[in-house]
Short mmCIF file of C-alpha atoms and ligand atoms in Angstrom, two decimals:
data_model
loop_
_atom_site.label_atom_id
_atom_site.label_comp_id
_atom_site.label_asym_id
_atom_site.label_seq_id
_atom_site.Cartn_x
_atom_site.Cartn_y
_atom_site.Cartn_z
CA MET A 1 79.57 59.00 73.72
CA GLN A 2 78.90 62.52 72.40
CA ASN A 3 80.72 63.94 69.40
CA ILE A 4 84.03 65.75 69.87
CA SER A 5 82.53 69.19 69.17
CA THR A 6 80.02 68.72 72.00
CA ARG A 7 82.64 67.22 74.33
CA LEU A 8 84.93 70.19 73.67
CA ILE A 9 82.21 72.44 75.06
CA ASN A 10 81.31 70.46 78.18
CA ALA A 11 84.56 68.72 79.21
CA GLY A 12 85.57 69.64 82.77
CA ARG A 13 82.51 71.77 83.44
CA ASP A 14 81.07 71.04 86.85
CA GLU A 15 77.56 72.30 87.32
CA SER A 16 77.49 71.18 90.92
CA GLU A 17 79.91 73.90 92.19
CA LEU A 18 82.44 72.19 94.42
CA PRO A 19 82.05 73.39 98.00
CA ILE A 20 85.60 74.71 98.38
CA ARG A 21 85.62 77.12 101.31
CA THR A 22 88.10 79.96 100.83
CA ILE A 23 88.41 83.08 102.98
CA ASN A 24 88.12 85.33 99.94
CA PRO A 25 85.28 85.34 97.39
CA PRO A 26 85.59 83.40 94.13
CA LEU A 27 86.48 85.24 90.94
CA HIS A 28 83.93 84.68 88.21
CA ARG A 29 84.39 85.59 84.59
CA ALA A 30 80.94 85.98 83.14
CA SER A 31 78.74 87.59 80.60
CA THR A 32 76.13 84.81 80.65
CA VAL A 33 74.81 83.54 83.96
CA LEU A 34 72.75 80.35 83.70
CA PHE A 35 69.20 80.28 85.09
CA ASP A 36 68.00 77.28 87.06
CA SER A 37 64.68 77.13 85.19
CA TYR A 38 62.65 78.64 82.39
CA ALA A 39 60.40 80.14 85.07
CA ASP A 40 63.37 82.16 86.37
CA MET A 41 64.22 83.32 82.87
CA LEU A 42 60.65 84.50 82.38
CA LYS A 43 60.89 86.46 85.63
CA ALA A 44 64.12 88.07 84.37
CA ASN A 45 62.39 88.93 81.08
CA HIS A 46 59.91 90.94 83.12
CA GLY A 47 62.49 92.54 85.41
CA GLN A 48 61.25 90.54 88.39
CA PHE A 49 64.17 88.15 88.95
CA GLU A 50 65.81 88.73 92.35
CA GLY A 51 69.17 87.06 91.65
CA ILE A 52 72.08 87.80 89.32
CA GLU A 53 70.85 87.42 85.75
CA TYR A 54 73.77 88.71 83.67
CA GLY A 55 77.43 89.69 83.95
CA THR A 56 76.63 93.40 84.18
CA CYS A 57 74.89 92.76 87.52
CA GLY A 58 78.31 92.06 89.05
CA MET A 59 79.62 88.77 90.39
CA ALA A 60 80.59 87.54 93.86
CA ALA A 61 83.72 89.71 94.25
CA GLN A 62 81.90 92.90 93.25
CA LYS A 63 78.93 92.08 95.50
CA ALA A 64 81.28 91.38 98.42
CA PHE A 65 83.18 94.64 97.90
CA GLU A 66 79.99 96.69 97.56
CA THR A 67 78.52 95.08 100.67
CA ALA A 68 81.72 95.74 102.61
CA MET A 69 81.80 99.41 101.60
CA ALA A 70 78.12 99.99 102.43
CA GLU A 71 78.65 98.36 105.81
CA LEU A 72 81.83 100.33 106.62
CA GLU A 73 80.26 103.64 105.62
CA GLY A 74 76.88 102.96 107.20
CA ALA A 75 75.10 103.38 103.86
CA HIS A 76 71.95 101.72 102.56
CA GLY A 77 73.71 100.50 99.42
CA CYS A 78 76.92 100.78 97.41
CA ARG A 79 77.84 100.36 93.76
CA ALA A 80 81.30 99.90 92.24
CA PHE A 81 82.43 101.47 88.96
CA GLN A 82 85.43 101.17 86.66
CA SER A 83 87.01 104.39 88.01
CA GLY A 84 86.44 107.21 90.46
CA ILE A 85 85.42 109.59 87.73
CA ALA A 86 82.92 107.04 86.36
CA ALA A 87 81.39 106.91 89.86
CA ILE A 88 81.19 110.73 89.99
CA ALA A 89 79.65 110.96 86.51
CA MET A 90 76.98 108.39 87.43
CA VAL A 91 76.00 110.37 90.54
CA LEU A 92 75.74 113.62 88.59
CA MET A 93 73.62 111.96 85.89
CA ALA A 94 71.40 110.03 88.29
CA TYR A 95 70.16 113.04 90.25
CA THR A 96 69.86 115.74 87.61
CA GLU A 97 67.64 116.52 84.65
CA GLN A 98 67.17 119.27 82.10
CA GLY A 99 66.55 122.65 83.72
CA ASP A 100 68.27 121.79 87.01
CA HIS A 101 70.85 123.89 88.81
CA ILE A 102 73.65 122.29 90.84
CA LEU A 103 76.22 123.68 93.30
CA ILE A 104 79.78 122.36 93.18
CA CYS A 105 82.60 123.33 95.54
CA ASP A 106 85.35 125.13 93.69
CA ASN A 107 88.13 122.78 94.85
CA VAL A 108 86.70 119.63 93.25
CA TYR A 109 88.83 117.17 91.33
CA GLY A 110 89.55 118.72 87.89
CA PRO A 111 87.72 116.09 85.80
CA THR A 112 84.60 116.54 88.01
CA ARG A 113 84.56 120.22 87.05
CA ARG A 114 85.12 119.32 83.39
CA PHE A 115 82.22 116.84 83.44
CA CYS A 116 79.87 119.55 84.70
CA ASP A 117 81.11 122.24 82.33
CA GLU A 118 81.36 120.16 79.18
CA PHE A 119 78.84 117.32 79.59
CA LEU A 120 76.00 118.30 81.93
CA SER A 121 75.73 121.66 80.19
CA LYS A 122 74.81 119.81 76.97
CA TYR A 123 71.73 118.44 78.76
CA GLY A 124 70.60 121.76 80.17
CA VAL A 125 72.00 121.35 83.70
CA GLU A 126 73.55 124.57 85.02
CA THR A 127 76.56 124.38 87.35
CA GLU A 128 77.51 127.08 89.85
CA PHE A 129 80.88 126.83 91.59
CA LEU A 130 80.83 127.67 95.30
CA PRO A 131 83.77 129.06 97.30
CA SER A 132 85.83 126.07 98.49
CA ALA A 133 85.38 126.75 102.20
CA SER A 134 81.59 127.03 102.03
CA GLY A 135 79.24 126.31 104.91
CA ALA A 136 75.77 127.53 105.89
CA ASP A 137 76.20 130.38 103.37
CA ILE A 138 75.27 127.96 100.57
CA ARG A 139 71.70 128.90 101.52
CA ASN A 140 72.18 132.10 99.49
CA HIS A 141 72.94 130.07 96.36
CA ILE A 142 70.00 127.68 96.53
CA ARG A 143 67.33 128.32 93.91
CA ASP A 144 63.95 126.68 93.29
CA ASN A 145 65.58 124.40 90.70
CA THR A 146 68.70 123.50 92.74
CA ARG A 147 68.90 119.70 92.87
CA LEU A 148 72.33 118.79 94.19
CA VAL A 149 75.27 120.10 96.22
CA PHE A 150 78.66 118.47 95.62
CA MET A 151 81.43 118.72 98.25
CA GLU A 152 85.02 117.61 98.26
CA SER A 153 86.67 118.10 101.63
CA PRO A 154 89.56 118.63 101.75
CA GLY A 155 89.48 119.53 98.07
CA SER A 156 91.98 118.69 95.34
CA ASN A 157 95.36 120.48 95.49
CA THR A 158 94.29 123.37 97.76
CA PHE A 159 92.80 121.29 100.63
CA GLU A 160 90.07 123.66 101.84
CA ILE A 161 87.55 122.11 104.25
CA GLN A 162 83.80 122.63 103.97
CA ASP A 163 81.44 122.86 106.93
CA ILE A 164 79.76 119.59 106.03
CA PRO A 165 77.01 119.45 108.72
CA ALA A 166 76.07 123.09 108.05
CA ILE A 167 75.74 122.34 104.33
CA THR A 168 73.78 119.12 104.80
CA ALA A 169 71.38 120.88 107.21
CA VAL A 170 70.51 123.39 104.46
CA CYS A 171 70.22 120.56 101.89
CA ARG A 172 67.82 118.64 104.12
CA GLU A 173 65.65 121.67 104.69
CA LYS A 174 65.51 122.51 100.97
CA GLY A 175 65.16 118.92 99.68
CA VAL A 176 68.50 119.05 97.85
CA VAL A 177 70.68 115.91 97.57
CA SER A 178 74.09 116.32 99.24
CA VAL A 179 77.10 114.52 97.78
CA ILE A 180 80.70 114.27 98.94
CA ASP A 181 83.86 113.02 97.28
CA ASN A 182 85.43 111.43 100.39
CA THR A 183 88.55 110.03 98.72
CA TRP A 184 91.10 111.91 100.87
CA ALA A 185 89.80 110.79 104.26
CA THR A 186 88.48 107.35 103.26
CA PRO A 187 85.60 105.92 105.34
CA LEU A 188 88.13 105.49 108.18
CA TYR A 189 88.79 109.17 108.81
CA LEU A 190 85.45 110.69 107.84
CA ASN A 191 81.99 109.21 108.03
CA PRO A 192 79.86 111.42 105.75
CA PHE A 193 76.57 109.75 106.68
CA GLU A 194 77.03 110.72 110.34
CA LEU A 195 77.26 114.33 109.14
CA GLY A 196 74.02 114.15 107.16
CA VAL A 197 75.45 113.52 103.68
CA ASP A 198 73.23 111.53 101.29
CA VAL A 199 75.81 110.20 98.82
CA SER A 200 79.48 109.37 99.44
CA ILE A 201 81.97 108.76 96.63
CA GLN A 202 85.37 107.07 96.82
CA SER A 203 88.05 106.84 94.19
CA ALA A 204 89.11 103.37 95.36
CA THR A 205 92.03 103.87 92.97
CA LYS A 206 93.71 105.70 95.86
CA TYR A 207 94.02 104.32 99.41
CA ILE A 208 91.53 101.47 99.16
CA THR A 209 93.48 99.57 96.52
CA GLY A 210 96.69 101.36 97.51
CA HIS A 211 99.20 100.01 94.98
CA SER A 212 98.88 102.37 91.96
CA ASP A 213 97.80 99.54 89.71
CA ILE A 214 93.98 99.68 89.75
CA LEU A 215 91.29 102.14 88.71
CA LEU A 216 88.06 101.74 90.66
CA GLY A 217 85.30 103.90 92.18
CA THR A 218 82.41 103.47 94.59
CA VAL A 219 79.20 105.31 95.39
CA SER A 220 77.44 104.70 98.70
CA VAL A 221 73.94 106.08 99.20
CA ASN A 222 71.49 106.41 102.08
CA GLU A 223 68.04 104.83 101.94
CA LYS A 224 66.23 107.99 100.87
CA TYR A 225 68.25 108.49 97.67
CA TRP A 226 69.10 104.87 96.81
CA ALA A 227 66.25 104.05 94.38
CA PRO A 228 66.93 106.74 91.73
CA PHE A 229 70.64 106.01 91.84
CA ASN A 230 70.22 102.27 91.54
CA LYS A 231 67.83 102.76 88.63
CA CYS A 232 70.36 104.89 86.75
CA CYS A 233 73.07 102.25 87.32
CA ARG A 234 70.75 99.59 85.92
CA LEU A 235 70.00 101.67 82.84
CA PHE A 236 73.72 102.13 82.17
CA GLU A 237 74.34 98.50 83.21
CA ALA A 238 77.35 99.89 85.03
CA PHE A 239 79.73 97.45 86.69
CA ALA A 240 83.38 97.07 87.71
CA SER A 241 86.08 94.52 86.92
CA GLN A 242 85.71 91.49 89.20
CA GLU A 243 89.49 91.16 89.53
CA ASP A 244 89.73 94.81 90.62
CA CYS A 245 86.92 94.43 93.17
CA TYR A 246 88.74 91.40 94.54
CA GLN A 247 91.92 93.48 94.94
CA ALA A 248 89.94 96.30 96.54
CA LEU A 249 88.57 93.90 99.15
CA ARG A 250 92.14 92.85 99.90
CA GLY A 251 93.00 96.55 100.17
CA LEU A 252 90.27 97.12 102.76
CA ARG A 253 91.76 94.43 104.99
CA THR A 254 95.03 96.38 105.34
CA LEU A 255 93.67 99.94 104.98
CA LYS A 256 93.92 100.88 108.63
CA VAL A 257 97.59 99.99 109.08
CA ARG A 258 98.62 101.54 105.78
CA LEU A 259 96.69 104.73 106.42
CA ARG A 260 98.15 105.17 109.89
CA GLN A 261 101.66 104.97 108.43
CA HIS A 262 100.83 107.40 105.58
CA GLU A 263 99.33 109.77 108.17
CA GLN A 264 102.32 109.71 110.53
CA SER A 265 104.96 110.17 107.83
CA ALA A 266 102.98 112.92 106.08
CA LEU A 267 102.54 114.87 109.33
CA GLU A 268 106.23 114.54 110.13
CA ILE A 269 107.25 115.75 106.67
CA ALA A 270 104.64 118.54 106.66
CA ARG A 271 105.95 119.88 110.01
CA TRP A 272 109.53 119.66 108.80
CA LEU A 273 108.69 121.52 105.57
CA SER A 274 106.87 124.21 107.61
CA SER A 275 110.15 125.15 109.24
CA HIS A 276 112.20 125.08 106.03
CA GLU A 277 113.44 128.55 105.08
CA MET A 278 112.48 128.21 101.39
CA VAL A 279 108.91 127.11 102.09
CA GLU A 280 106.17 129.72 102.19
CA SER A 281 103.21 127.62 103.29
CA VAL A 282 102.37 124.02 103.95
CA ILE A 283 98.76 123.19 103.14
CA HIS A 284 97.70 120.35 105.44
CA PRO A 285 94.36 120.38 107.31
CA ALA A 286 95.87 118.75 110.42
CA LEU A 287 98.35 121.61 110.89
CA GLU A 288 97.14 124.25 113.34
CA ASN A 289 97.67 127.10 110.85
CA HIS A 290 95.37 125.61 108.20
CA PRO A 291 92.48 128.09 107.74
CA GLN A 292 89.81 125.45 108.48
CA HIS A 293 91.83 123.42 110.98
CA GLU A 294 89.08 123.67 113.62
CA LEU A 295 86.48 122.24 111.23
CA TRP A 296 88.85 119.44 110.33
CA LYS A 297 89.41 118.66 114.00
CA ARG A 298 85.68 118.66 114.71
CA ASP A 299 84.66 116.34 111.86
CA PHE A 300 87.61 114.12 110.91
CA LYS A 301 89.16 111.22 112.81
CA GLY A 302 92.56 111.52 111.14
CA SER A 303 94.51 112.81 108.16
CA SER A 304 95.89 110.91 105.20
CA GLY A 305 99.20 111.16 103.36
CA LEU A 306 98.37 113.80 100.75
CA PHE A 307 99.16 117.50 101.28
CA ALA A 308 100.79 120.42 99.47
CA PHE A 309 103.27 123.24 99.89
CA THR A 310 104.38 126.42 98.14
CA LEU A 311 107.80 128.07 97.95
CA LYS A 312 108.62 131.63 99.04
CA ASP A 313 110.24 132.79 95.84
CA GLU A 314 108.13 132.63 92.72
CA PHE A 315 110.46 131.23 90.10
CA GLU A 316 109.77 130.81 86.41
CA GLU A 317 107.71 127.63 86.21
CA LEU A 318 110.44 125.71 84.43
CA ASP A 319 113.03 126.66 87.09
CA HIS A 320 111.19 124.32 89.42
CA SER A 321 112.59 121.46 87.31
CA VAL A 322 115.88 121.88 89.17
CA PHE A 323 114.11 120.85 92.37
CA VAL A 324 111.63 118.33 91.00
CA ASP A 325 113.89 116.48 88.57
CA SER A 326 116.56 115.99 91.23
CA LEU A 327 114.24 114.02 93.52
CA ASN A 328 115.12 110.34 93.74
CA LEU A 329 112.32 108.96 95.90
CA PHE A 330 109.35 110.97 94.62
CA GLY A 331 107.90 109.76 91.34
CA LEU A 332 106.51 112.43 89.03
CA GLY A 333 103.01 111.28 88.20
CA TYR A 334 99.28 111.68 88.69
CA SER A 335 97.07 109.94 91.22
CA TRP A 336 97.95 109.09 94.82
CA GLY A 337 97.15 106.81 97.75
CA GLY A 338 99.75 104.22 96.77
CA TYR A 339 102.82 102.92 98.63
CA LYS A 340 105.26 104.96 96.51
CA SER A 341 105.75 108.66 97.16
CA LEU A 342 104.77 110.98 94.33
CA LEU A 343 104.91 114.67 93.51
CA THR A 344 102.71 116.77 91.26
CA GLY A 345 103.05 120.51 90.71
CA GLY A 346 101.21 123.25 88.93
CA ARG A 347 99.25 126.47 89.05
CA PHE A 348 95.53 126.09 89.54
CA LYS A 349 92.46 128.05 88.46
CA ARG A 350 89.26 128.52 90.42
CA THR A 351 86.02 130.37 89.72
CA ASN A 352 86.15 132.22 93.07
CA SER A 353 89.28 133.87 94.48
CA PHE A 354 91.25 131.35 96.55
CA GLY A 355 94.57 132.77 97.71
CA TYR A 356 96.96 130.83 95.47
CA GLU A 357 96.41 132.62 92.15
CA GLY A 358 99.55 132.34 90.00
CA LYS A 359 101.30 130.33 92.71
CA THR A 360 102.85 126.95 92.03
CA ILE A 361 101.45 124.31 94.39
CA PHE A 362 103.50 121.17 94.91
CA ARG A 363 101.42 118.23 96.08
CA LEU A 364 103.05 115.31 97.85
CA ASN A 365 101.69 111.79 98.11
CA ILE A 366 103.63 110.42 101.06
CA GLY A 367 104.13 106.71 100.52
CA LEU A 368 105.38 104.00 102.83
CA GLU A 369 109.12 104.73 102.52
CA ASP A 370 111.05 105.80 105.63
CA SER A 371 110.14 109.42 106.41
CA GLU A 372 113.77 110.38 107.19
CA ASP A 373 114.80 109.26 103.71
CA LEU A 374 111.95 111.25 102.16
CA LYS A 375 112.94 114.39 104.08
CA ALA A 376 116.56 113.99 103.03
CA ASP A 377 115.47 113.68 99.41
CA LEU A 378 113.36 116.86 99.58
CA GLU A 379 116.17 118.66 101.38
CA GLN A 380 118.77 117.89 98.72
CA GLY A 381 116.28 118.92 96.01
CA LEU A 382 115.58 122.27 97.67
CA ASN A 383 119.31 122.82 98.20
CA ARG A 384 119.90 122.36 94.49
CA LEU A 385 117.22 124.93 93.71
CA ALA A 386 118.80 127.38 96.16
CA GLU A 387 122.22 126.87 94.55
CA TYR A 388 120.75 127.30 91.09
CA VAL A 389 119.06 130.56 92.07
CA ALA A 390 122.23 131.87 93.72
CA SER A 391 124.42 131.08 90.68
C1 LIG B 401 91.70 110.56 91.66
C2 LIG B 401 90.49 111.20 92.14
C3 LIG B 401 89.25 110.92 91.55
C4 LIG B 401 89.10 110.05 90.34
O1 LIG B 401 89.49 108.75 90.51
P1 LIG B 401 89.93 107.85 89.28
O2 LIG B 401 89.73 106.48 89.80
O3 LIG B 401 91.37 108.18 88.99
O4 LIG B 401 89.02 108.16 88.13
C5 LIG B 401 88.13 111.50 92.11
N1 LIG B 401 88.21 112.34 93.15
C6 LIG B 401 89.38 112.64 93.73
C7 LIG B 401 89.40 113.57 94.89
C8 LIG B 401 90.56 112.10 93.24
O5 LIG B 401 91.73 112.43 93.79
#
């Protein structure tokens, strides 16, 4: 019998992997992955080992989630990251180098803009912000050193739509990589690769995981642009939590039914708000009066549960507390895509003029509560604001 210190290490370890067949992938916890032979280790030493050689390569749950995403989006490959913004940062680093110029749509997620302004600039990459509703006119912004065009459609908070196929046609012609943050539509309601996009990003934090308890991002890439991206991921040894990838796979299984419910309730509430006397505009791409509604209808298969509205009277910013703080069903917090309804509000800045300068935009994440209850909650909140203003 071996000594207790050796038995402590090996007791209960089964090298033979019991063939338990579950529907879902196993969850591994690993830094070290054991090689079958010294020959395999030597291959790994030389970067020639085909299998998983270390924890940073990702385990079964991550591989399954990445494979599922690539398959659903029709991409060549997919990689998962610890957050949406980590996914975005990796894309921007993978395709740019010192002296490059990149074009970013003005309505991108705030931290995406910050990454360009405050990080890429340190490495000599120049960012130019395009009008949010850009299309074929991006041609006029392309320079000899333009490497990448980044779209987000509809964009954060102001929901402008870009003419994606017009932009990707120019990118193709000029040899520029086209990227889209497709978080709002998910792969269900927009397929970027069908529209000629090279790289599609998801903040899986939102609808894919759907329960406001996970941070996760994905990047899916076509065959042409896969190699440089994959190389950058390997250099960073980027990976995602196996537990989170497991939950994201679960999320995919129910995405369609959840999204349909978010879509229906959001449309109902958006239409109701449109007819409310205190509301100035409802910003929702599926409403006929949205400035790029026709583009949305042409390219998208549906709408999700996130949209915004503005009020007619411009109150002092803090006066809005009367409305917001009286809401019972809308949580006040960042992020979206979860089952609980949320509200955010604020005034936004853009590089180009955008029509909502100095205007407070309230953004609603419509969750899975009953839409009549949500309307009633908004109604009582707006009534309180009206009473407050009148008094
Ligand atoms: C939330 C969000 C992100 C970032 O995702 P995190 O997982 O929170 O880092 C990126 N893009 C869009 C459009 C988002 O709404």
